[in-house]
């Protein structure tokens, strides 16, 4: 479904797509922030392909992420993740949901900056904790105290996620609201970038 008007900005989704060009909309942020579920719906709304980096890694490796961590370790997973993200970014425009650790990789950050618009889906600790309890297959949280691990990861990662081009607050409201906010803030960012690079600017 291509909605022609975004009530928050008055700009059409078609205008956003025109401004985006070949770039990917790249969702970054912690496990449980909603990158995959929101990303899938955002892609539907914009009529763009949706790609989940974790699923692509699993496909490329022929095994699931838990097994990759268990058999080969985290550094092996991270190297594969960076390769897969670099490859996926060649195929914009699209909505790309990344795994929670992906943006921590300097080369992936650089590639995302060059070929995409990064959106940090930022969620509060309580929201993340509630959501990640629903799944037990995340190797990063298979620790004695997942709550403490989550706090540590947030402390380490939040300053890096903050380097994303735009930030949207992920919370327990209908996805359509978050999606509207993503579209609005990305549009503002693209306009600003257009102005700064000396272009005539978007209407
Ligand atoms: C990870 C997050 C996972 C997955 C892997 C590592 C992390 O993705 O890539 O388990 O380091 O935060 P989600 O953020 O989609 O759960």
mmCIF file of C-alpha atoms and ligand atoms in Angstrom:
data_model
loop_
_atom_site.group_PDB
_atom_site.id
_atom_site.type_symbol
_atom_site.label_atom_id
_atom_site.label_comp_id
_atom_site.label_asym_id
_atom_site.label_seq_id
_atom_site.Cartn_x
_atom_site.Cartn_y
_atom_site.Cartn_z
ATOM 1 C CA UNK A 1 0.000 0.000 0.000
ATOM 2 C CA UNK A 2 1.412 3.368 -0.960
ATOM 3 C CA UNK A 3 -0.137 6.023 1.239
ATOM 4 C CA UNK A 4 0.070 9.288 -0.618
ATOM 5 C CA UNK A 5 0.100 11.684 2.311
ATOM 6 C CA UNK A 6 1.876 11.554 5.602
ATOM 7 C CA UNK A 7 -0.221 13.696 7.948
ATOM 8 C CA UNK A 8 2.820 14.589 10.075
ATOM 9 C CA UNK A 9 4.725 16.314 7.304
ATOM 10 C CA UNK A 10 2.275 16.880 4.475
ATOM 11 C CA UNK A 11 4.860 15.240 2.225
ATOM 12 C CA UNK A 12 3.873 12.282 0.170
ATOM 13 C CA UNK A 13 5.570 8.936 0.585
ATOM 14 C CA UNK A 14 6.434 9.272 -3.110
ATOM 15 C CA UNK A 15 8.427 12.409 -2.279
ATOM 16 C CA UNK A 16 10.330 10.537 0.385
ATOM 17 C CA UNK A 17 11.162 7.811 -2.100
ATOM 18 C CA UNK A 18 12.318 10.393 -4.625
ATOM 19 C CA UNK A 19 14.550 12.054 -2.022
ATOM 20 C CA UNK A 20 15.884 8.722 -0.822
ATOM 21 C CA UNK A 21 17.011 7.683 -4.283
ATOM 22 C CA UNK A 22 19.049 4.473 -4.225
ATOM 23 C CA UNK A 23 19.788 4.718 -0.495
ATOM 24 C CA UNK A 24 18.528 2.146 1.984
ATOM 25 C CA UNK A 25 16.574 2.949 5.116
ATOM 26 C CA UNK A 26 18.639 1.123 7.720
ATOM 27 C CA UNK A 27 17.125 0.352 11.109
ATOM 28 C CA UNK A 28 19.602 0.047 13.953
ATOM 29 C CA UNK A 29 19.233 -0.398 17.707
ATOM 30 C CA UNK A 30 19.033 -2.964 20.443
ATOM 31 C CA UNK A 31 17.468 -6.401 20.361
ATOM 32 C CA UNK A 32 13.764 -5.947 20.999
ATOM 33 C CA UNK A 33 13.609 -2.413 19.603
ATOM 34 C CA UNK A 34 11.290 -3.599 16.827
ATOM 35 C CA UNK A 35 13.677 -3.303 13.865
ATOM 36 C CA UNK A 36 12.298 -6.331 12.018
ATOM 37 C CA UNK A 37 8.597 -5.957 12.773
ATOM 38 C CA UNK A 38 8.499 -2.205 12.187
ATOM 39 C CA UNK A 39 10.895 -2.489 9.242
ATOM 40 C CA UNK A 40 8.669 -4.996 7.486
ATOM 41 C CA UNK A 41 5.627 -2.731 7.796
ATOM 42 C CA UNK A 42 7.593 0.375 6.844
ATOM 43 C CA UNK A 43 8.746 -1.385 3.676
ATOM 44 C CA UNK A 44 5.170 -2.387 2.881
ATOM 45 C CA UNK A 45 3.959 1.171 3.287
ATOM 46 C CA UNK A 46 6.701 2.537 1.049
ATOM 47 C CA UNK A 47 6.442 -0.339 -1.395
ATOM 48 C CA UNK A 48 10.128 -1.127 -0.924
ATOM 49 C CA UNK A 49 11.778 -4.518 -0.473
ATOM 50 C CA UNK A 50 12.357 -5.509 3.148
ATOM 51 C CA UNK A 51 15.589 -7.272 4.050
ATOM 52 C CA UNK A 52 16.478 -8.666 7.458
ATOM 53 C CA UNK A 53 20.259 -8.865 7.851
ATOM 54 C CA UNK A 54 20.048 -11.646 10.472
ATOM 55 C CA UNK A 55 17.995 -13.811 8.121
ATOM 56 C CA UNK A 56 20.489 -13.150 5.323
ATOM 57 C CA UNK A 57 23.384 -14.127 7.578
ATOM 58 C CA UNK A 58 21.610 -17.371 8.447
ATOM 59 C CA UNK A 59 20.987 -18.043 4.786
ATOM 60 C CA UNK A 60 24.599 -17.326 3.808
ATOM 61 C CA UNK A 61 25.939 -19.507 6.637
ATOM 62 C CA UNK A 62 23.359 -22.264 6.206
ATOM 63 C CA UNK A 63 22.800 -22.279 9.974
ATOM 64 C CA UNK A 64 20.942 -20.252 12.551
ATOM 65 C CA UNK A 65 22.535 -17.481 14.577
ATOM 66 C CA UNK A 66 22.615 -19.440 17.843
ATOM 67 C CA UNK A 67 24.536 -22.215 16.101
ATOM 68 C CA UNK A 68 26.941 -19.763 14.454
ATOM 69 C CA UNK A 69 27.751 -18.299 17.895
ATOM 70 C CA UNK A 70 27.997 -21.736 19.514
ATOM 71 C CA UNK A 71 30.154 -23.341 16.839
ATOM 72 C CA UNK A 72 32.293 -20.444 15.614
ATOM 73 C CA UNK A 73 32.050 -17.694 18.257
ATOM 74 C CA UNK A 74 31.070 -14.051 18.166
ATOM 75 C CA UNK A 75 34.059 -12.659 16.170
ATOM 76 C CA UNK A 76 33.267 -15.051 13.310
ATOM 77 C CA UNK A 77 29.606 -13.981 13.404
ATOM 78 C CA UNK A 78 30.574 -10.267 13.414
ATOM 79 C CA UNK A 79 32.889 -10.667 10.429
ATOM 80 C CA UNK A 80 30.172 -12.461 8.469
ATOM 81 C CA UNK A 81 27.612 -9.883 9.548
ATOM 82 C CA UNK A 82 29.781 -7.020 8.239
ATOM 83 C CA UNK A 83 30.258 -8.795 4.889
ATOM 84 C CA UNK A 84 26.543 -9.481 4.515
ATOM 85 C CA UNK A 85 25.608 -5.884 5.380
ATOM 86 C CA UNK A 86 28.128 -4.507 2.853
ATOM 87 C CA UNK A 87 26.637 -6.759 0.191
ATOM 88 C CA UNK A 88 23.024 -5.918 1.065
ATOM 89 C CA UNK A 89 23.715 -2.188 0.943
ATOM 90 C CA UNK A 90 24.572 -2.523 -2.755
ATOM 91 C CA UNK A 91 20.895 -3.144 -3.505
ATOM 92 C CA UNK A 92 19.022 -0.053 -2.329
ATOM 93 C CA UNK A 93 16.511 1.346 -2.107
ATOM 94 C CA UNK A 94 15.135 -1.011 0.503
ATOM 95 C CA UNK A 95 14.366 -1.182 4.192
ATOM 96 C CA UNK A 96 17.181 -3.034 5.932
ATOM 97 C CA UNK A 97 16.797 -4.264 9.508
ATOM 98 C CA UNK A 98 20.174 -4.939 11.111
ATOM 99 C CA UNK A 99 21.031 -7.080 14.128
ATOM 100 C CA UNK A 100 21.613 -5.219 17.385
ATOM 101 C CA UNK A 101 25.405 -5.399 17.201
ATOM 102 C CA UNK A 102 25.803 -4.516 13.538
ATOM 103 C CA UNK A 103 26.129 -0.745 13.912
ATOM 104 C CA UNK A 104 28.982 -1.256 16.404
ATOM 105 C CA UNK A 105 31.201 -2.410 13.555
ATOM 106 C CA UNK A 106 33.079 0.672 12.250
ATOM 107 C CA UNK A 107 33.129 -0.521 8.630
ATOM 108 C CA UNK A 108 29.410 -1.309 8.690
ATOM 109 C CA UNK A 109 28.726 2.129 10.165
ATOM 110 C CA UNK A 110 30.762 3.690 7.393
ATOM 111 C CA UNK A 111 29.001 1.637 4.699
ATOM 112 C CA UNK A 112 25.601 2.508 6.152
ATOM 113 C CA UNK A 113 26.553 6.195 6.208
ATOM 114 C CA UNK A 114 27.622 6.015 2.560
ATOM 115 C CA UNK A 115 24.711 4.027 1.205
ATOM 116 C CA UNK A 116 21.841 4.522 3.580
ATOM 117 C CA UNK A 117 19.929 6.633 6.020
ATOM 118 C CA UNK A 118 20.274 5.157 9.494
ATOM 119 C CA UNK A 119 17.365 5.188 11.912
ATOM 120 C CA UNK A 120 18.021 4.372 15.566
ATOM 121 C CA UNK A 121 14.920 2.754 16.998
ATOM 122 C CA UNK A 122 15.554 3.770 20.574
ATOM 123 C CA UNK A 123 13.619 1.966 23.295
ATOM 124 C CA UNK A 124 13.719 2.258 27.060
ATOM 125 C CA UNK A 125 15.267 -0.530 29.104
ATOM 126 C CA UNK A 126 11.888 -1.700 30.486
ATOM 127 C CA UNK A 127 10.374 -1.963 27.025
ATOM 128 C CA UNK A 128 13.360 -3.923 25.715
ATOM 129 C CA UNK A 129 13.417 -6.211 28.740
ATOM 130 C CA UNK A 130 9.734 -7.012 28.387
ATOM 131 C CA UNK A 131 10.135 -7.810 24.705
ATOM 132 C CA UNK A 132 13.306 -9.842 24.862
ATOM 133 C CA UNK A 133 11.793 -12.081 27.525
ATOM 134 C CA UNK A 134 9.492 -13.403 24.820
ATOM 135 C CA UNK A 135 12.400 -15.022 22.971
ATOM 136 C CA UNK A 136 15.162 -17.170 24.398
ATOM 137 C CA UNK A 137 17.253 -17.662 21.262
ATOM 138 C CA UNK A 138 19.467 -14.593 21.469
ATOM 139 C CA UNK A 139 23.044 -15.724 22.145
ATOM 140 C CA UNK A 140 24.139 -12.314 23.501
ATOM 141 C CA UNK A 141 21.650 -12.690 26.335
ATOM 142 C CA UNK A 142 22.430 -16.277 27.268
ATOM 143 C CA UNK A 143 24.223 -15.120 30.397
ATOM 144 C CA UNK A 144 23.721 -15.643 34.119
ATOM 145 C CA UNK A 145 21.834 -12.377 34.366
ATOM 146 C CA UNK A 146 20.327 -11.184 31.063
ATOM 147 C CA UNK A 147 18.989 -8.021 32.719
ATOM 148 C CA UNK A 148 22.505 -6.946 33.736
ATOM 149 C CA UNK A 149 23.822 -7.906 30.308
ATOM 150 C CA UNK A 150 21.159 -5.808 28.630
ATOM 151 C CA UNK A 151 22.089 -2.834 30.820
ATOM 152 C CA UNK A 152 25.758 -3.234 29.947
ATOM 153 C CA UNK A 153 25.040 -3.536 26.223
ATOM 154 C CA UNK A 154 22.870 -0.416 26.336
ATOM 155 C CA UNK A 155 25.641 1.495 28.125
ATOM 156 C CA UNK A 156 28.202 0.411 25.538
ATOM 157 C CA UNK A 157 26.042 0.765 22.482
ATOM 158 C CA UNK A 158 23.771 3.738 23.016
ATOM 159 C CA UNK A 159 26.525 6.323 22.367
ATOM 160 C CA UNK A 160 27.297 4.571 19.080
ATOM 161 C CA UNK A 161 23.656 4.175 18.050
ATOM 162 C CA UNK A 162 23.408 7.904 18.703
ATOM 163 C CA UNK A 163 25.601 8.422 15.628
ATOM 164 C CA UNK A 164 22.641 7.325 13.476
ATOM 165 C CA UNK A 165 21.242 9.951 11.127
ATOM 166 C CA UNK A 166 17.885 10.067 12.893
ATOM 167 C CA UNK A 167 16.395 8.764 16.123
ATOM 168 C CA UNK A 168 12.862 7.510 16.634
ATOM 169 C CA UNK A 169 11.520 6.524 20.017
ATOM 170 C CA UNK A 170 10.266 2.929 19.868
ATOM 171 C CA UNK A 171 7.578 2.276 22.437
ATOM 172 C CA UNK A 172 4.380 0.321 22.956
ATOM 173 C CA UNK A 173 2.129 2.199 20.555
ATOM 174 C CA UNK A 174 0.699 0.939 17.251
ATOM 175 C CA UNK A 175 3.455 0.409 14.686
ATOM 176 C CA UNK A 176 1.741 2.822 12.313
ATOM 177 C CA UNK A 177 2.579 5.661 14.695
ATOM 178 C CA UNK A 178 6.268 4.759 14.797
ATOM 179 C CA UNK A 179 6.274 4.335 11.023
ATOM 180 C CA UNK A 180 4.727 7.778 10.559
ATOM 181 C CA UNK A 181 7.421 9.243 12.805
ATOM 182 C CA UNK A 182 10.193 7.476 10.881
ATOM 183 C CA UNK A 183 8.883 8.819 7.583
ATOM 184 C CA UNK A 184 8.538 12.308 8.994
ATOM 185 C CA UNK A 185 11.975 12.520 10.566
ATOM 186 C CA UNK A 186 13.757 10.880 7.618
ATOM 187 C CA UNK A 187 12.072 13.351 5.273
ATOM 188 C CA UNK A 188 13.252 16.257 7.437
ATOM 189 C CA UNK A 189 16.766 14.835 7.462
ATOM 190 C CA UNK A 190 16.839 14.365 3.683
ATOM 191 C CA UNK A 191 15.663 17.946 3.202
ATOM 192 C CA UNK A 192 18.350 19.219 5.534
ATOM 193 C CA UNK A 193 21.045 17.203 3.781
ATOM 194 C CA UNK A 194 19.754 18.473 0.422
ATOM 195 C CA UNK A 195 19.982 22.060 1.660
ATOM 196 C CA UNK A 196 23.451 21.600 3.138
ATOM 197 C CA UNK A 197 24.811 20.063 -0.033
ATOM 198 C CA UNK A 198 23.721 23.187 -1.876
ATOM 199 C CA UNK A 199 20.800 21.630 -3.711
ATOM 200 C CA UNK A 200 17.673 23.619 -4.395
ATOM 201 C CA UNK A 201 16.036 21.651 -1.588
ATOM 202 C CA UNK A 202 12.896 19.631 -1.695
ATOM 203 C CA UNK A 203 9.549 21.343 -1.817
HETATM 204 C C1 LIG B 1 22.638 -9.348 18.363
HETATM 205 C C2 LIG B 1 21.339 -9.132 17.970
HETATM 206 C C3 LIG B 1 20.581 -10.091 17.147
HETATM 207 C C4 LIG B 1 21.532 -10.954 16.329
HETATM 208 C C5 LIG B 1 22.586 -11.568 17.188
HETATM 209 C C6 LIG B 1 23.409 -10.537 17.944
HETATM 210 C C7 LIG B 1 23.310 -8.338 19.212
HETATM 211 O O1 LIG B 1 19.690 -9.396 16.289
HETATM 212 O O2 LIG B 1 22.146 -10.220 15.293
HETATM 213 O O3 LIG B 1 21.931 -12.417 18.093
HETATM 214 O O4 LIG B 1 24.533 -8.376 19.364
HETATM 215 O O5 LIG B 1 22.606 -7.418 19.727
HETATM 216 P P1 LIG B 1 18.359 -8.624 16.795
HETATM 217 O O6 LIG B 1 18.771 -7.265 17.255
HETATM 218 O O7 LIG B 1 17.526 -8.561 15.557
HETATM 219 O O8 LIG B 1 17.761 -9.465 17.868
#
